[in-house]
Amino acid sequence: MSLLNSLLMVAPILQKAFLFDCMVGVTDREKFLAYYPASDLNLGIKVGDPLRAGSINATAVAENRRVVRKIGKELYGIPYIAVGYPIVENGQVVGCLATGVTTDQEDRLRALAENLTDALENIANHTESLAKEANDLAVASHTLSETAVQMESKIAETSQINQLIRDISTRSNVLGLNAVLEAARAGTAGRGFSVVAEEIRRLSQSTSTSAKSIFRILEEMNGLVGTVSGELERTMNHSLQQSTRIQELDSVMQQLRQMAEQLKEAAVSGGRME
């Protein structure tokens, strides 16, 4: 019995013996002698159909070599990979054994892996940007906090100046009172000096009132600066925590991206290309 006839007999058994659900075809040099479609891959080939020029079977027969080719879904509506193996008897190619399996699942898996990789890449870029912004915010908060501390110090210095103004006001008031008393003793000769002394006393009172207002405003400003300083400190701490968490998230994203790349590589190798 010839090898070609033996293959015709065992072809249905071969189809069931393969690990994957596959189609099996047996040809001579010109036409199909047998065709067994897979459950998910049927090219509509019938026994007696001629070999198409340039097909896997025709190429394997013409060139006496194993041919592996991946066919896109544009041709039959189903993506698949096929193998054509020449049948040689007495040194002559007498036919071809062809097998094929669909790659639809592998293609979907590869597309999913590519989409996942792109999505993770996008998320990773945004995460890196957020981490940088959080770090910049922490630096800015720290700078503002230091500035608030300096403002508190300057306000404290201003308070000292305000105390000096109060002292001057008190002394001017005492000086004015003494001048009024001396002008009263001088009688008529001291009337002009009395007017000046009264103005000094009024200026002293006005200065005292202004000093009190300035001191009150400075106290309020100091309280506001203290509040701002506290809020900036909390903001800085939150920013640092956020930066740390984003960095941890970025590390996780890097791991996921590596897993997605591995998934894509597995999908490509799962295509069972030659």
XYZ file of C-alpha atoms in Angstrom:
274
model
C 0.000 0.000 0.000
C 1.356 3.413 -0.911
C 2.148 6.078 1.701
C -0.489 8.353 0.176
C -3.220 5.745 0.550
C -2.074 4.994 4.103
C -2.431 8.687 4.998
C -5.924 8.732 3.497
C -6.881 5.908 5.839
C -5.389 7.397 9.019
C -6.265 11.058 8.357
C -9.513 10.969 10.417
C -7.604 9.333 13.261
C -4.832 11.900 13.045
C -7.360 14.699 13.351
C -8.648 13.299 16.647
C -5.145 12.560 17.925
C -3.944 16.150 17.727
C -3.918 18.210 20.914
C -5.812 21.049 19.216
C -9.022 20.834 17.239
C -7.618 21.042 13.722
C -8.562 20.538 10.117
C -6.769 17.870 8.081
C -6.462 17.600 4.316
C -4.724 15.127 2.017
C -3.927 15.931 -1.608
C -2.145 14.445 -4.554
C -0.175 16.720 -6.838
C -3.310 18.312 -8.308
C -6.400 17.997 -6.108
C -7.798 17.251 -2.672
C -8.320 13.579 -1.905
C -9.711 14.125 1.616
C -10.700 17.060 3.792
C -11.790 17.026 7.461
C -12.716 20.469 8.814
C -12.311 21.452 12.463
C -15.312 22.490 14.537
C -14.188 26.110 14.405
C -12.327 26.092 11.090
C -14.019 25.049 7.874
C -12.654 26.422 4.605
C -15.398 24.828 2.557
C -13.000 22.578 0.660
C -14.502 19.536 -1.095
C -12.896 16.322 -2.290
C -11.809 16.859 -5.880
C -11.174 20.615 -5.511
C -7.957 21.559 -7.354
C -4.954 22.978 -5.546
C -4.831 26.751 -5.813
C -1.651 28.220 -7.192
C 0.476 29.630 -4.398
C -1.461 27.802 -1.673
C 0.286 25.948 1.134
C -0.435 22.578 -0.465
C 0.658 23.635 -3.943
C 3.855 25.206 -2.571
C 4.740 22.130 -0.487
C 4.211 19.864 -3.530
C 6.078 22.135 -5.958
C 9.028 22.892 -3.694
C 9.177 19.630 -1.705
C 9.406 21.372 1.645
C 7.421 21.927 4.783
C 5.411 25.136 4.510
C 3.991 26.999 7.497
C 1.798 30.009 6.895
C -0.483 32.181 8.955
C -3.586 33.291 7.127
C -5.498 36.387 8.200
C -9.266 36.451 8.527
C -9.499 38.569 5.374
C -9.383 35.444 3.179
C -11.880 33.079 4.825
C -13.230 35.188 7.668
C -11.279 33.115 10.221
C -7.606 33.638 11.093
C -5.681 30.376 11.115
C -2.246 28.846 10.801
C -1.663 25.927 8.443
C 1.143 23.463 7.767
C 1.691 21.707 4.477
C 4.022 18.692 4.448
C 5.025 16.999 1.190
C 4.415 13.233 0.819
C 7.397 11.632 -0.866
C 7.475 8.129 -2.357
C 10.514 6.736 -4.168
C 12.092 10.181 -4.177
C 9.088 11.820 -5.818
C 6.524 14.169 -4.270
C 3.135 12.482 -4.712
C 0.970 14.679 -2.537
C 0.657 16.777 0.614
C -0.618 16.374 4.139
C -2.095 19.678 5.389
C -3.204 20.612 8.885
C -4.559 23.870 10.252
C -5.814 25.391 13.487
C -7.573 28.666 14.133
C -5.586 31.468 15.744
C -8.638 33.521 16.659
C -8.113 32.963 20.381
C -4.399 33.753 20.135
C -5.152 36.898 18.122
C -7.709 38.061 20.679
C -5.268 37.293 23.489
C -2.492 39.185 21.726
C -4.771 42.161 21.013
C -5.881 42.154 24.651
C -2.259 42.016 25.816
C -1.315 44.891 23.501
C -4.268 46.990 24.682
C -3.404 46.187 28.287
C 0.223 47.147 27.690
C -0.802 50.454 26.106
C -3.246 51.196 28.929
C -0.662 50.405 31.588
C 1.920 52.489 29.760
C -0.503 55.399 29.737
C -1.333 54.952 33.426
C 2.353 54.630 34.288
C 3.121 57.902 32.490
C 0.318 59.683 34.366
C 1.498 58.134 37.639
C 5.038 59.378 37.070
C 3.651 62.836 36.285
C 1.522 62.798 39.455
C 4.503 61.703 41.530
C 6.561 64.599 40.184
C 3.724 67.072 40.804
C 3.236 65.759 44.346
C 6.949 66.119 45.011
C 6.937 69.652 43.585
C 3.941 70.485 45.781
C 5.762 69.171 48.855
C 8.804 71.305 48.013
C 6.606 74.384 47.463
C 4.766 73.743 50.746
C 8.069 73.434 52.573
C 9.239 76.732 51.067
C 5.983 78.446 52.045
C 6.228 77.009 55.555
C 9.733 78.411 55.957
C 8.500 81.766 54.631
C 5.659 81.746 57.181
C 8.174 81.144 59.962
C 10.222 84.100 58.736
C 7.052 86.221 58.686
C 6.350 85.275 62.296
C 9.876 86.360 63.176
C 9.432 89.699 61.366
C 6.099 90.286 63.113
C 7.811 89.629 66.430
C 10.402 92.262 65.538
C 7.592 94.665 64.588
C 5.996 94.032 67.981
C 9.219 95.179 69.609
C 9.079 98.388 67.557
C 5.457 98.812 68.596
C 6.512 98.511 72.251
C 9.127 101.178 71.614
C 6.413 103.461 70.205
C 4.335 102.830 73.347
C 7.284 103.767 75.534
C 7.845 106.935 73.536
C 4.123 107.758 73.791
C 4.174 107.254 77.572
C 7.250 109.384 78.022
C 5.838 112.085 75.723
C 2.634 112.088 77.752
C 4.585 112.457 81.007
C 6.714 115.147 79.419
C 3.590 116.970 78.218
C 1.991 116.860 81.666
C 5.147 118.188 83.270
C 5.281 120.953 80.658
C 1.672 121.926 81.398
C 2.443 122.110 85.107
C 5.514 124.223 84.497
C 3.561 126.503 82.128
C 0.898 126.961 84.831
C 3.539 127.970 87.335
C 5.014 130.434 84.865
C 1.640 132.182 84.550
C 1.220 134.615 81.705
C 4.803 134.120 80.531
C 4.217 130.431 80.026
C 1.009 130.590 77.954
C 2.761 129.921 74.640
C 4.680 127.049 76.132
C 1.400 125.714 77.572
C -0.090 125.435 74.061
C 2.946 123.474 72.888
C 2.786 121.217 75.946
C -0.895 120.497 75.309
C -0.163 119.545 71.697
C 2.607 117.259 72.876
C 0.193 115.577 75.276
C -2.455 115.170 72.554
C 0.168 113.756 70.150
C 1.206 111.331 72.886
C -2.383 110.166 73.370
C -2.883 109.801 69.607
C 0.365 107.850 69.317
C -0.717 105.585 72.175
C -4.058 104.903 70.488
C -2.339 104.182 67.166
C 0.190 101.920 68.863
C -2.641 99.912 70.435
C -4.306 99.528 67.017
C -1.031 98.490 65.412
C -0.384 95.969 68.179
C -3.888 94.499 67.777
C -3.431 94.185 63.997
C -0.024 92.575 64.451
C -1.464 90.057 66.890
C -4.205 89.200 64.399
C -1.631 88.885 61.605
C 0.518 86.687 63.797
C -2.472 84.447 64.474
C -3.267 84.217 60.753
C 0.345 83.462 59.877
C 0.385 80.756 62.536
C -2.743 79.208 61.028
C -1.265 79.350 57.531
C 1.986 77.846 58.793
C 0.104 74.970 60.429
C -1.945 74.304 57.297
C 1.170 74.413 55.133
C 2.860 71.930 57.439
C -0.093 69.566 57.133
C -0.190 70.074 53.360
C 3.506 69.282 53.120
C 3.049 66.086 55.150
C 0.088 65.027 52.993
C 2.077 65.794 49.842
C 4.983 63.671 51.045
C 2.617 60.813 51.895
C 0.933 61.179 48.512
C 4.290 61.167 46.748
C 5.302 57.998 48.608
C 2.039 56.244 47.761
C 2.256 57.277 44.112
C 5.793 55.909 43.966
C 4.519 52.637 45.418
C 1.705 52.659 42.839
C 4.244 53.321 40.097
C 6.226 50.285 41.249
C 3.076 48.146 41.027
C 2.315 49.579 37.579
C 5.807 48.659 36.418
C 5.231 45.083 37.559
C 1.856 44.985 35.792
C 3.449 46.374 32.650
C 6.084 43.625 32.737
C 3.340 41.033 33.201
C 1.448 42.500 30.237
C 4.600 42.275 28.110
C 5.046 38.669 29.163
C 1.399 38.006 28.305
C 1.888 39.539 24.872
C 5.019 37.461 24.279
C 3.129 34.348 25.396
C 0.330 35.187 22.975
C 2.793 35.574 20.129
C 4.596 32.332 20.932
C 1.193 30.691 21.422
C 0.487 31.353 17.765
C 2.610 28.255 17.015
C 4.415 29.957 14.149
C 7.385 28.193 12.578
